[in-house]
Amino acid sequence: MVLPAAGAVPVPTGWADEQALGLVVNWPTALAALKPLGGVTAGQTVLIHAAAGGTGQAAVKMAKHYGATVIATASPGKHEVVRALGADHVIDSRGTDIAAEVLRLTDGAGADLVLESVGGATLDASLAATKRVTGRVVVYGVAGGEAAITNWELVYKHQIHVIGLNIGTLIQAAPQVFGEVMGQLSGLLAAGVLGPGRPTVYELAEGPKALAELEARATVGKLALLP
């Protein structure tokens, strides 16, 4: 594999390969969504979808480190995991009117920043939960399927900033920004905000089982297949 030098990351001393998986995609994605693209600052409210996943967990920790109030979504069986990460509020991702709950928790103002990795029907809830005019939605995943937003909606319904993020494109098109992200990530590691990942590890032959659990949204954090 050939990639820009900025995309090569040293594995911290003492970390096993599977513990370093988050360094490559999940953690830089979360940090890029929060900082250079999302512009999070202390005192703002951040809505983080799929907060029990690999990217979501890192985003919760980072957002709290930067002084934000975190509203997280996850399925009920994962709420305690997300609360333990520092989330201020946890919403049922399946059985709750997410937008209404976010508006209730923010006294009708909406979230300053939304990290949107789900798509499908959840995207519309994310747009409706975002603060008008100054609010930002960073879209970096489509786990729940494709969703559309029209120019009419941006003018008359959702007057917000919608930002697309793909970490591979960021590395190639804006290596200087990615370099800044990785520099900040190194600082977070040194400060103990992030530590070695603890993925669920499967033997390679168990790949079908791992994929089935991903599809059923039964997983927490990252999964690692060991060859």
XYZ file of C-alpha atoms in Angstrom, residues 18-222:
205
model
C -5.073 -4.218 17.397
C -4.888 -1.581 20.163
C -3.634 0.960 17.611
C -6.463 0.442 15.105
C -8.223 3.636 16.118
C -5.188 5.733 15.196
C -5.705 5.098 11.499
C -9.340 6.042 10.794
C -11.631 6.355 13.807
C -9.780 8.784 16.033
C -8.611 11.162 13.261
C -12.161 11.179 11.866
C -13.627 12.070 15.255
C -11.051 14.793 15.844
C -11.368 16.278 12.350
C -15.155 16.364 12.745
C -14.891 18.102 16.102
C -12.100 20.597 15.533
C -10.993 21.821 12.075
C -14.359 21.078 10.449
C -16.813 21.266 13.352
C -15.107 24.091 15.221
C -16.188 22.897 18.653
C -15.447 25.208 21.576
C -15.954 25.021 25.322
C -19.553 25.491 26.382
C -21.077 24.288 23.123
C -23.394 21.292 22.828
C -22.396 18.373 20.612
C -24.741 15.598 19.463
C -22.802 12.400 18.726
C -24.536 9.524 16.983
C -23.438 5.866 17.335
C -21.555 6.916 20.453
C -20.725 3.340 21.463
C -18.837 2.689 18.229
C -15.123 3.159 17.651
C -15.398 6.691 16.267
C -18.229 7.651 18.598
C -16.376 6.647 21.751
C -13.343 8.711 20.771
C -15.576 11.658 19.868
C -17.284 11.603 23.275
C -13.946 11.641 25.104
C -12.513 14.403 22.925
C -15.615 16.587 23.051
C -15.650 16.440 26.844
C -11.928 17.252 26.900
C -12.651 20.383 24.850
C -15.327 21.478 27.315
C -18.456 20.613 25.349
C -21.733 19.270 26.672
C -22.240 15.879 25.001
C -25.587 14.426 23.981
C -24.996 10.901 22.706
C -27.198 8.362 20.957
C -26.899 4.597 21.358
C -29.117 1.551 21.664
C -30.340 0.917 25.252
C -27.913 -1.902 26.000
C -24.965 0.415 25.371
C -26.051 3.430 27.410
C -23.901 2.647 30.449
C -20.822 2.290 28.250
C -21.444 5.722 26.774
C -22.144 7.337 30.148
C -18.869 5.912 31.458
C -17.069 7.757 28.656
C -18.390 11.052 30.016
C -21.539 11.762 27.991
C -23.846 14.208 29.767
C -27.029 12.797 28.206
C -27.684 9.513 26.370
C -30.657 9.101 24.032
C -32.152 5.860 22.767
C -31.117 5.750 19.115
C -34.034 3.541 18.120
C -37.133 4.387 20.114
C -36.876 8.117 20.803
C -37.707 11.258 18.817
C -34.067 12.359 18.756
C -34.650 15.888 17.493
C -37.374 16.581 20.059
C -35.212 15.271 22.890
C -32.196 17.344 21.824
C -34.348 20.461 21.620
C -35.737 19.704 25.076
C -32.256 19.273 26.528
C -31.057 22.537 24.940
C -34.101 24.632 25.877
C -35.189 24.738 22.248
C -31.886 26.037 20.872
C -30.578 22.832 19.293
C -27.055 21.401 19.188
C -24.149 23.586 18.078
C -22.493 20.608 16.373
C -23.776 17.211 15.235
C -21.510 14.292 14.330
C -23.608 12.343 11.842
C -22.485 8.826 10.941
C -25.818 7.059 10.566
C -27.691 8.523 7.613
C -31.074 7.177 6.595
C -33.927 8.635 8.620
C -31.477 9.743 11.306
C -30.054 12.449 9.042
C -33.336 14.368 9.057
C -33.439 14.121 12.855
C -29.883 15.460 12.984
C -30.757 18.430 10.783
C -33.830 19.212 12.882
C -31.786 18.979 16.098
C -29.177 21.512 14.942
C -29.090 25.152 16.019
C -30.330 27.463 13.274
C -27.816 29.569 11.312
C -24.681 28.806 13.339
C -25.146 25.036 13.842
C -22.959 22.524 11.988
C -23.594 18.934 10.923
C -20.499 16.945 9.947
C -21.498 13.886 7.915
C -18.902 11.103 7.881
C -20.904 7.852 7.677
C -23.846 6.190 5.968
C -24.369 3.129 8.164
C -28.151 3.520 8.060
C -28.364 4.077 4.322
C -28.421 7.068 2.004
C -30.443 10.188 2.735
C -31.092 13.368 0.794
C -31.361 17.045 1.626
C -32.641 19.586 -0.892
C -31.752 23.183 -1.546
C -35.340 24.107 -0.588
C -34.836 22.506 2.819
C -31.592 24.405 3.384
C -33.318 27.697 2.605
C -36.690 27.206 4.300
C -36.357 24.375 6.828
C -32.772 23.680 7.945
C -30.699 26.876 7.864
C -27.505 25.173 9.001
C -24.015 24.215 7.823
C -23.725 20.692 6.351
C -20.122 19.452 6.023
C -18.978 16.206 4.399
C -15.949 14.338 5.758
C -14.000 11.396 4.382
C -10.679 10.953 6.153
C -9.010 9.406 3.089
C -9.933 12.432 0.985
C -8.771 14.738 3.762
C -5.354 13.059 3.776
C -4.989 13.437 0.024
C -6.608 16.830 -0.595
C -5.556 18.670 2.565
C -2.489 16.889 4.010
C -1.599 19.988 6.032
C -4.959 19.836 7.814
C -4.524 16.117 8.431
C -1.057 16.817 9.811
C -2.566 19.307 12.258
C -5.166 16.733 13.275
C -2.487 14.119 13.937
C -0.456 16.632 15.915
C -3.466 17.355 18.097
C -4.109 13.622 18.393
C -0.575 13.091 19.669
C -1.244 15.721 22.315
C -4.437 13.959 23.383
C -2.535 10.685 23.697
C 0.195 12.345 25.755
C -2.438 13.931 28.011
C -4.146 10.567 28.582
C -7.413 11.642 26.974
C -7.066 8.656 24.653
C -5.357 5.375 25.484
C -4.869 1.968 23.900
C -8.010 0.745 22.210
C -9.770 -2.363 23.506
C -11.366 -3.926 20.442
C -13.269 -7.186 20.452
C -10.851 -9.618 18.831
C -11.876 -12.431 16.476
C -9.847 -15.013 14.633
C -9.942 -14.420 10.884
C -12.116 -17.520 10.384
C -14.763 -15.849 12.559
C -15.099 -12.990 10.080
C -18.692 -13.884 9.079
C -19.744 -13.856 12.732
C -18.129 -10.465 13.260
C -19.870 -9.030 10.203
C -23.228 -10.413 11.360
C -22.797 -8.732 14.752
C -21.907 -5.452 13.045
C -25.010 -5.652 10.876
C -27.159 -6.337 13.943
C -25.543 -3.367 15.755
C -24.654 -5.710 18.590
C -21.062 -4.512 18.880
C -19.396 -1.966 21.136
C -16.244 -0.228 19.947
C -14.051 -1.684 17.239
